[in-house]
Short mmCIF file of C-alpha atoms and ligand atoms in Angstrom, two decimals:
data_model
loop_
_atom_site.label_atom_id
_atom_site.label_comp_id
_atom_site.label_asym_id
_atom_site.label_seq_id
_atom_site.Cartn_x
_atom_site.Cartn_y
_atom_site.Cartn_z
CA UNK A 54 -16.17 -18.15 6.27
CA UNK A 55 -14.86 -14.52 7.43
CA UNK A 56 -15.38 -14.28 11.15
CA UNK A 57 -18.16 -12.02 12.58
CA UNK A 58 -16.73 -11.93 16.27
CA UNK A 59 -13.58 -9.49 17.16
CA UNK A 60 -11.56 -8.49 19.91
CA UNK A 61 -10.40 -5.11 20.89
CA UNK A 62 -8.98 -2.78 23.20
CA UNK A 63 -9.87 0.15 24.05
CA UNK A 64 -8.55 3.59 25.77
CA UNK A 65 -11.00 3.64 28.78
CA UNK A 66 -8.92 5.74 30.95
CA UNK A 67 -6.34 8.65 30.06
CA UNK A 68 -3.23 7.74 31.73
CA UNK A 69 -1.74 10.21 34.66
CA UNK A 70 2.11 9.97 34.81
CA UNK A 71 2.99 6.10 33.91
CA UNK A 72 0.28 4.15 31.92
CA UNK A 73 -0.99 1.38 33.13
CA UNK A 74 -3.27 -1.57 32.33
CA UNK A 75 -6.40 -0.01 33.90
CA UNK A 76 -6.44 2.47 30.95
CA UNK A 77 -7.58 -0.36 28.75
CA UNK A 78 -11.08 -2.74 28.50
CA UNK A 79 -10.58 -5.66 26.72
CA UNK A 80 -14.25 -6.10 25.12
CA UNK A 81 -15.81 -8.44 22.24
CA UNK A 82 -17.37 -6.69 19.15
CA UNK A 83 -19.83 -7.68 15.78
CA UNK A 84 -17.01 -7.26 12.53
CA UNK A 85 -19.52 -6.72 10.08
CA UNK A 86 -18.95 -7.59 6.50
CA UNK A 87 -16.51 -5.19 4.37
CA UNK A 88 -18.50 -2.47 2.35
CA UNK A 89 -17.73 -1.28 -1.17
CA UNK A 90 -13.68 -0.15 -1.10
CA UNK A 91 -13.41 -2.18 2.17
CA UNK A 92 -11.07 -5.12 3.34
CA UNK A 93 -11.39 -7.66 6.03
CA UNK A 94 -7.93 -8.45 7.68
CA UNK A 95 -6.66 -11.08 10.07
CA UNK A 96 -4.33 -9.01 11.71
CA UNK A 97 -0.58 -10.74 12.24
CA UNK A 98 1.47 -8.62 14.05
CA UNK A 99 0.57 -5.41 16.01
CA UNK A 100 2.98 -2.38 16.46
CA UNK A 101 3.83 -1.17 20.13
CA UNK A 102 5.33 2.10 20.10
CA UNK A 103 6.18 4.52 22.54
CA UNK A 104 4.24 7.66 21.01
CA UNK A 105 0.93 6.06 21.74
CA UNK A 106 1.70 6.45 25.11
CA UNK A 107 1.73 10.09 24.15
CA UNK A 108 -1.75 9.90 22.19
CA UNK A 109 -3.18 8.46 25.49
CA UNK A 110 -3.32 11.80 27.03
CA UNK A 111 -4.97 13.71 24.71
CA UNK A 112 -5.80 12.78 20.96
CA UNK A 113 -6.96 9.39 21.21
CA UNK A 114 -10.61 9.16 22.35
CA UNK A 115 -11.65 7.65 25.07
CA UNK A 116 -14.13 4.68 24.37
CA UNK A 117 -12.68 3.95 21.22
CA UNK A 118 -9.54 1.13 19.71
CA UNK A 119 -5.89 2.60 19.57
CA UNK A 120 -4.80 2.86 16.40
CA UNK A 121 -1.51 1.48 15.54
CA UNK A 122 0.33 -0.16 12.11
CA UNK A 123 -0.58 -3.69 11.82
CA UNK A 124 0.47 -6.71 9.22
CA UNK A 125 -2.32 -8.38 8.51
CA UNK A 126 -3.46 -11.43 5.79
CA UNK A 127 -6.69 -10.23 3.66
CA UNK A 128 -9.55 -12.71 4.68
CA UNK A 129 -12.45 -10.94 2.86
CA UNK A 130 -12.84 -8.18 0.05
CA UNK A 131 -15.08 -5.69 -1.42
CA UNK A 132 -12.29 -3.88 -3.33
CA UNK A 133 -10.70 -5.05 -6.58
CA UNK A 134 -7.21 -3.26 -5.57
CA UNK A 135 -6.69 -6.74 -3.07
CA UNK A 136 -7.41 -10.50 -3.25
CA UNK A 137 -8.32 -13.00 -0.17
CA UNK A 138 -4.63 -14.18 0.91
CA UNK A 139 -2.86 -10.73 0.24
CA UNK A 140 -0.68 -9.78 3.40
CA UNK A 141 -0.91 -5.60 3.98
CA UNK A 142 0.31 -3.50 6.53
CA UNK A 143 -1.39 0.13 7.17
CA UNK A 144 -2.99 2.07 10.25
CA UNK A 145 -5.62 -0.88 12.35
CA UNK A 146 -5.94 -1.17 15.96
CA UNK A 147 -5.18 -2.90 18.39
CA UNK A 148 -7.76 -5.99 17.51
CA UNK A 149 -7.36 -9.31 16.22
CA UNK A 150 -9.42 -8.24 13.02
CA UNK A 151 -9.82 -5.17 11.09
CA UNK A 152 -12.03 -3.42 8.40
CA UNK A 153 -10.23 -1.10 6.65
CA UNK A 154 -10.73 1.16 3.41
CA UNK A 155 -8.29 -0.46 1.06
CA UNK A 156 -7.43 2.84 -0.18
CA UNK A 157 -5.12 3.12 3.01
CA UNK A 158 -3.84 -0.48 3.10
CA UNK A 159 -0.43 -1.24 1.11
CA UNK A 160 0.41 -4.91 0.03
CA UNK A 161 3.79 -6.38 1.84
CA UNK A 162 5.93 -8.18 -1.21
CA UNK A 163 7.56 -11.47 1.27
CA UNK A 164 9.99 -11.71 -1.70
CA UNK A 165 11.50 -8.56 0.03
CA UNK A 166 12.07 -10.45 3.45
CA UNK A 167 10.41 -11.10 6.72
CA UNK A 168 6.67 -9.57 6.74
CA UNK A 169 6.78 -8.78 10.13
CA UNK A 170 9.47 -5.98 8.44
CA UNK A 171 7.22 -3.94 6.69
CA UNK A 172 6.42 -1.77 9.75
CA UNK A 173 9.68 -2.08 11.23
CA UNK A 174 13.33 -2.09 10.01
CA UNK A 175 11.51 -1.64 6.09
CA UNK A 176 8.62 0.68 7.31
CA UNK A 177 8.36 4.23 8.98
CA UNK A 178 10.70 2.92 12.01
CA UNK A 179 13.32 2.64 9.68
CA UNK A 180 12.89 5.42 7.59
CA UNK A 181 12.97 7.19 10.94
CA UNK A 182 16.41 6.34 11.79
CA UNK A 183 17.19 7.00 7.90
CA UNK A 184 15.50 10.44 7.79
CA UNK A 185 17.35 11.65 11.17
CA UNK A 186 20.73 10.10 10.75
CA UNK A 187 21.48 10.68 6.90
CA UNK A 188 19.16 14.04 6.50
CA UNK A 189 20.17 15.72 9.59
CA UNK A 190 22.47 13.83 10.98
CA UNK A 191 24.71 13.79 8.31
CA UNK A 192 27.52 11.42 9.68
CA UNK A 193 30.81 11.05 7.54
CA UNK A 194 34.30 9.28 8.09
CA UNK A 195 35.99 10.92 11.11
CA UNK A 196 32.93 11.65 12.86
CA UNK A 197 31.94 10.52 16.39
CA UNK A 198 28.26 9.72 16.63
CA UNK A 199 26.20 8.89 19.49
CA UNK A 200 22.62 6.98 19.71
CA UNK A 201 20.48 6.97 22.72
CA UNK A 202 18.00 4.34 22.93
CA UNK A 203 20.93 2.04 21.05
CA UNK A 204 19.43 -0.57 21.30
CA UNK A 205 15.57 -0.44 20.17
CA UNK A 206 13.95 -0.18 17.17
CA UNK A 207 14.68 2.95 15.44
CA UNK A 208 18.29 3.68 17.25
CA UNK A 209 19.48 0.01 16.63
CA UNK A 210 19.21 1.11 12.64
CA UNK A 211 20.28 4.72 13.32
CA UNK A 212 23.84 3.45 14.53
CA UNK A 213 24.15 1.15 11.64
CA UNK A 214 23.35 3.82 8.98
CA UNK A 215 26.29 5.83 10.76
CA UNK A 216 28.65 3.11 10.58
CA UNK A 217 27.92 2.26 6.82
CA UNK A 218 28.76 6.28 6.21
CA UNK A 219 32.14 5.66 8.20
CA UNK A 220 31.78 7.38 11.15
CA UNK A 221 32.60 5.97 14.63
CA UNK A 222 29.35 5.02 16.57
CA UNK A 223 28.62 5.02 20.59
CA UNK A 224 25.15 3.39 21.28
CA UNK A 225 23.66 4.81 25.18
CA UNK A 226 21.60 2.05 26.07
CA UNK A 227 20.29 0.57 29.31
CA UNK A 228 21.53 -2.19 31.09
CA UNK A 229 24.79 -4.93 30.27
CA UNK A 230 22.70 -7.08 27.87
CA UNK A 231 21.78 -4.52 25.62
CA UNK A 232 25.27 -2.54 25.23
CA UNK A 233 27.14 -6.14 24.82
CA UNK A 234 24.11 -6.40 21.95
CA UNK A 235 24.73 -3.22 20.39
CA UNK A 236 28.01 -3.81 19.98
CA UNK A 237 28.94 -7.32 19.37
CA UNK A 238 25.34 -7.68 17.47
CA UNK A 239 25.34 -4.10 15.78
CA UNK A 240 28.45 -3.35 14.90
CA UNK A 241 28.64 -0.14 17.07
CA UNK A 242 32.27 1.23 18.38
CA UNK A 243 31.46 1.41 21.63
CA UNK A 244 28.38 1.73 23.99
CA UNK A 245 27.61 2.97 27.57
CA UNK A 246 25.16 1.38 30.15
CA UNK A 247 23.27 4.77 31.13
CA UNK A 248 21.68 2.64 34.22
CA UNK A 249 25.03 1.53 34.98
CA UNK A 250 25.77 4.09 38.39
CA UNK A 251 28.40 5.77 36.70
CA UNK A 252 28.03 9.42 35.67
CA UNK A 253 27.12 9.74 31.78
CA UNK A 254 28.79 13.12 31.49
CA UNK A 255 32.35 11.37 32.52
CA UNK A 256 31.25 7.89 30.05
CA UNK A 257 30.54 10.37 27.14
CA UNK A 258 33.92 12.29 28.02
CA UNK A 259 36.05 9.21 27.98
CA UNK A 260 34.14 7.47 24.36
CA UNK A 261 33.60 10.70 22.71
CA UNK A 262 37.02 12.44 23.29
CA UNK A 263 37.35 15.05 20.75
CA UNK A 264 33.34 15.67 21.31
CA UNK A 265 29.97 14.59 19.64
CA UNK A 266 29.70 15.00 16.17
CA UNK A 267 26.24 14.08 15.51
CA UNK A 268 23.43 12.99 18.17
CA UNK A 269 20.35 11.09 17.18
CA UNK A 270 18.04 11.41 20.64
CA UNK A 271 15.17 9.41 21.02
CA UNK A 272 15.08 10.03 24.81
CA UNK A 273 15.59 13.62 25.63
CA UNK A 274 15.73 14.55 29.46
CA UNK A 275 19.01 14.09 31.42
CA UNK A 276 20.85 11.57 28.72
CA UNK A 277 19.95 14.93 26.39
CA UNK A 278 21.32 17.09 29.11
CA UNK A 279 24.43 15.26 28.92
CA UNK A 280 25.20 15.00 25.23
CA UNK A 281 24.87 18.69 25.06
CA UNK A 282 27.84 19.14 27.92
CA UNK A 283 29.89 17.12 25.09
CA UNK A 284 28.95 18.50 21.50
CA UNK A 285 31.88 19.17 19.47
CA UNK A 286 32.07 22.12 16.72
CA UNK A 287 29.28 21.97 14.06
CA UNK A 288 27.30 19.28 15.67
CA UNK A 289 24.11 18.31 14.13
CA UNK A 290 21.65 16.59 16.59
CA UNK A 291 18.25 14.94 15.69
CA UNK A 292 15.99 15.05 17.89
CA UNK A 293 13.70 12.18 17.28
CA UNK A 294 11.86 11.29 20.01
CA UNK A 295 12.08 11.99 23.95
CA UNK A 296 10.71 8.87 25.67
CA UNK A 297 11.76 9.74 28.68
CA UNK A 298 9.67 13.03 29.16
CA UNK A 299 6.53 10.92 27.66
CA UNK A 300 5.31 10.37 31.29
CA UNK A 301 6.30 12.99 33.30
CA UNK A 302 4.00 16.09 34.20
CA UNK A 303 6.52 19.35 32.89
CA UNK A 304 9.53 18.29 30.66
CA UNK A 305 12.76 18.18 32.42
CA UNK A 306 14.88 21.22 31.44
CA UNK A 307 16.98 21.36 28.22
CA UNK A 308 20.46 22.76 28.89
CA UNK A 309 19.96 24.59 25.48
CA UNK A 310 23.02 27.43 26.55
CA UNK A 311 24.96 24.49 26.15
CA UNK A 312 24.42 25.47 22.08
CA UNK A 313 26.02 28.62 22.62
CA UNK A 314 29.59 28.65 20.50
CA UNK A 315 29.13 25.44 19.45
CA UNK A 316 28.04 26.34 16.01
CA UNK A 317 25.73 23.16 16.29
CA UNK A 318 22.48 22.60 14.55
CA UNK A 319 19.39 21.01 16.26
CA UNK A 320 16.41 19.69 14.93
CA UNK A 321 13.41 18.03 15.25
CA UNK A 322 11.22 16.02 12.75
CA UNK A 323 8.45 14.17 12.32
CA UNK A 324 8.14 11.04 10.31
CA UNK A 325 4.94 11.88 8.63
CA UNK A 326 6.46 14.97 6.92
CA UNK A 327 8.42 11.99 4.94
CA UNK A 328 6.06 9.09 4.03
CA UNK A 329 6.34 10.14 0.63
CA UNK A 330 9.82 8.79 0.62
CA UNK A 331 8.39 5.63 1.66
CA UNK A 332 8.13 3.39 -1.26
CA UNK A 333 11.43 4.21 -2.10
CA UNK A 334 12.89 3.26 1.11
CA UNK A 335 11.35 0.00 1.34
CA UNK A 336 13.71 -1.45 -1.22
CA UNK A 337 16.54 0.20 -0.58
CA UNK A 338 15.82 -0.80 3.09
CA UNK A 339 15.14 -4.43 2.04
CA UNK A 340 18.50 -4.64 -0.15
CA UNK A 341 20.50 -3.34 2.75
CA UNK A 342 19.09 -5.90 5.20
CA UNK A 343 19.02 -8.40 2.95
CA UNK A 344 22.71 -8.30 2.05
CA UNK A 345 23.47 -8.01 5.76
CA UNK A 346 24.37 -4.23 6.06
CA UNK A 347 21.93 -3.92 8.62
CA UNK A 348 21.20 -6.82 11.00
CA UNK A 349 17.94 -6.23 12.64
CA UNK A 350 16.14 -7.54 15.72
CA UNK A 351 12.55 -8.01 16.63
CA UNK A 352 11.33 -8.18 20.10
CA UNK A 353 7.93 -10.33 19.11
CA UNK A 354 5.39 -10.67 22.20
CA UNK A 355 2.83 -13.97 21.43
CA UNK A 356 -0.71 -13.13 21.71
CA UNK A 357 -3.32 -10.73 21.76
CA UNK A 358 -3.34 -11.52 25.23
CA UNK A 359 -0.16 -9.63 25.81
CA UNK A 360 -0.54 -6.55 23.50
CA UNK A 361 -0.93 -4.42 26.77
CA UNK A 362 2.07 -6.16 28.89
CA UNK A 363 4.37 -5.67 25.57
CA UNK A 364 3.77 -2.20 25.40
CA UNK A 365 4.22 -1.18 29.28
CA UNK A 366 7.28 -3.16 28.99
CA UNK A 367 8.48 -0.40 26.27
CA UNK A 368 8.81 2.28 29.50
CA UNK A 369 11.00 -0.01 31.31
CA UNK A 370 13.10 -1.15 28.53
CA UNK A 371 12.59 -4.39 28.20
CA UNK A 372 12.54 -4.74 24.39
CA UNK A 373 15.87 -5.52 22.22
CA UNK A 374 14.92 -3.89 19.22
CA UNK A 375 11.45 -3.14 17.52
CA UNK A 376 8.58 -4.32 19.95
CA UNK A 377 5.75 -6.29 17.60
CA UNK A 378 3.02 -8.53 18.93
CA UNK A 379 1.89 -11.69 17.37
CA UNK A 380 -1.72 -12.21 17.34
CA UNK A 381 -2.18 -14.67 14.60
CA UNK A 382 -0.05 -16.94 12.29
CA UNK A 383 1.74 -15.89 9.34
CA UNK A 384 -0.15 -17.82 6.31
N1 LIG B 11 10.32 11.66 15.09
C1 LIG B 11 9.52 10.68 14.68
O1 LIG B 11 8.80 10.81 13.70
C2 LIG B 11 9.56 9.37 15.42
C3 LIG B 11 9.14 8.17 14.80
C4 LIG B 11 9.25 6.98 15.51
C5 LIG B 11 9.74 6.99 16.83
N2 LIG B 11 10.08 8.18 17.38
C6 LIG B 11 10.62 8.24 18.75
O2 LIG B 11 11.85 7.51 18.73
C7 LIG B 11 12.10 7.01 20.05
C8 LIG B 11 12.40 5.51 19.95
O3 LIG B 11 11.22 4.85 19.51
P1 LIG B 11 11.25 3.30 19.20
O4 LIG B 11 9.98 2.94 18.58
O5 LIG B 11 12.53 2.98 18.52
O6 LIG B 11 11.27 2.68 20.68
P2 LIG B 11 12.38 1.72 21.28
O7 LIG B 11 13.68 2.44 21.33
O8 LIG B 11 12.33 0.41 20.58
O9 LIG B 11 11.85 1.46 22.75
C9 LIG B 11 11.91 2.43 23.71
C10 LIG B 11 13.26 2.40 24.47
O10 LIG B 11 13.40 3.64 25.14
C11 LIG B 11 14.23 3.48 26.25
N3 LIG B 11 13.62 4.13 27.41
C12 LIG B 11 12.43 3.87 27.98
N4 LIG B 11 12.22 4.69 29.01
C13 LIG B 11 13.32 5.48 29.11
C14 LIG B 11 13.72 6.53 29.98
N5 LIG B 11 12.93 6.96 30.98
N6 LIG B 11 14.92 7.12 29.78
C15 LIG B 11 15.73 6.72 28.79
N7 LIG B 11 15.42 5.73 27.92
C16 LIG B 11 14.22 5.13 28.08
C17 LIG B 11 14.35 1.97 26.51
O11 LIG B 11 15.66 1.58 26.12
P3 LIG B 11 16.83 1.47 27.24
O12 LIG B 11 16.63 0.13 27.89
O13 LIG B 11 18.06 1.59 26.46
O14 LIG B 11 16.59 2.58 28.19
C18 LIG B 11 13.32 1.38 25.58
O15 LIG B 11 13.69 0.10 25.14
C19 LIG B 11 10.87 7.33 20.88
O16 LIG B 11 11.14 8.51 21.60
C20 LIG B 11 9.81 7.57 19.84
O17 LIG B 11 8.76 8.38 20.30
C21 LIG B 11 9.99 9.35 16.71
#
């Protein structure tokens, strides 16, 4: 029997400078049957990601479930395209079940590894890190690279896809446990603990001698500030994401002169200018992982429960690679 009882949280409250958990109601909601070209998921495993914190202030509404990517198994059906048992993964909430048009749902093949992947390391995380390190990025033998946010879930594969095109790689990452990780886990050169006291300009000065080659930045703000005092000739920096800035009222100044003579190129994407290359990806993503080119970690919360705790926990760093939350078993 398909369940007729869900759980959901909403946005009740638009977060002012750091989110917290009194922007969200837990509440208890009627699932009613799917409808012609409709699905009925269990979800699996929810998606925590820093740019919903962004989506908070403004475009999600208030009263309403958050919308995130979501693995789920296929309980009921009103839409040839799927069959009860079929896992998906494609734009729920954050609820334990979902109705969805099937037309927007894609089916995860586990012959191409762990399901939780398909919206991580195989999904639009990774073809984040692919799209900003190989497209812009560029990074070739002799090159020094540098990630920021090392060690989560879209710089953890940017790093590696540097490495695999030969260049040397220095992770920025917070805290001792996750530049050992990065390192002795990842495979990076070297990394540098941006919480560690010490001043980043002289860490980058002393790992990145002959300058930065390439940056990927998923933090922007003063870690930004201070790969831009070290850019060598030609650099090419991808600007990703700026977590830092996400909850702070006016961005911190970008030291753009710094770009003056330096002959480097800077830009900024957006991952849904590329989910065309998707389907592509997702093998060529699964064949890389799966012959160990790229190691990746999951930082899996337990329970629906905790879907609000996991994601705060993204603004402290807390996670060691892509941040997913388990709400139900895998079949
Ligand atoms: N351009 C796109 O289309 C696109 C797509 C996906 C993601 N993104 C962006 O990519 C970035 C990384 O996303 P993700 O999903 O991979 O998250 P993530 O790196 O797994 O998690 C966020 C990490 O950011 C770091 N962080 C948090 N607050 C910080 C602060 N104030 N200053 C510096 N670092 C801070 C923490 O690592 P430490 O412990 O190392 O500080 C934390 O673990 C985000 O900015 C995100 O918005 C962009």
């Amino acid at each position: 029997m398909t369940p007729t009882e869900n759980e959901l949280i909403l946005l009740t409250r638009r977060p002012q400078g750091n989110v917290d958990e009194d922007c969200f109601t837990f509440e208890s909601q009627e699932i009613s049957p799917p409808g012609p070209g409709e699905v009925h998921i269990r979800n699996i495993y929810l998606s925590c990601d820093p740019y919903l914190r962004l989506n908070m202030s403004s475009r999600f509404e208030l009263g309403k479930p958050i919308p995130v990517r979501a693995v789920g198994e296929v309980v009921a059906t009103a839409d040839p395209r799927f069959a009860v048992g079929d896992v998906v993964w494609g734009f729920l909430a954050w609820e334990r079940y979902s109705v969805a048009r099937a037309a927007d749902l894609t089916l995860v093949d586990s012959k191409l590894g762990p399901l939780s992947h398909a919206i991580s390391v195989r999904g639009m995380i990774g073809l984040t890190a692919w799209v900003g390190m190989m497209s812009i990025g560029q990074p070739a033998p002799g090159d020094t690279v540098v990630v920021s946010a090392a060690a989560g879930a879209v710089g953890s594969v940017a790093g590696q896809l540097a490495r695999l095109a030969g260049a040397r790689v220095v992770g920025i990452a917070g805290g001792e446990r996750k530049v050992s990780h990065v390192v002795e886990n990842l495979g990076y050169d070297a990394a540098i603990d941006y919480k560690s006291g010490v001043s980043l300009k002289e860490s980058l000065a002393d790992a990145c001698p002959d300058g930065v080659d390439v940056y990927f930045d998923n933090v922007g703000g003063t870690v930004l500030n201070a790969v831009l005092d070290q850019l060598g000739v030609g650099a090419r920096l991808a600007i990703c994401g700026g977590i830092s800035q996400y909850q702070v009222e006016g961005q911190e100044e970008t030291n753009l002169a710094k770009l003056m003579g330096s002959g480097a190129t800077m830009k900024w994407f957006s991952i849904y200018d590329h989910l065309h290359e998707l389907p592509a990806f997702v093998t060529r993503m699964a064949r890389l992982v799966g012959e160990g080119k790229i190691v990746y970690y999951e930082d899996i919360a337990d329970g629906f429960e905790n879907v609000i705790p996991a994601f705060l926990g993204l603004f402290r760093g807390e996670n060691l690679g892509k941040r997913l939350v388990r709400v139900s078993d895998e079949p």
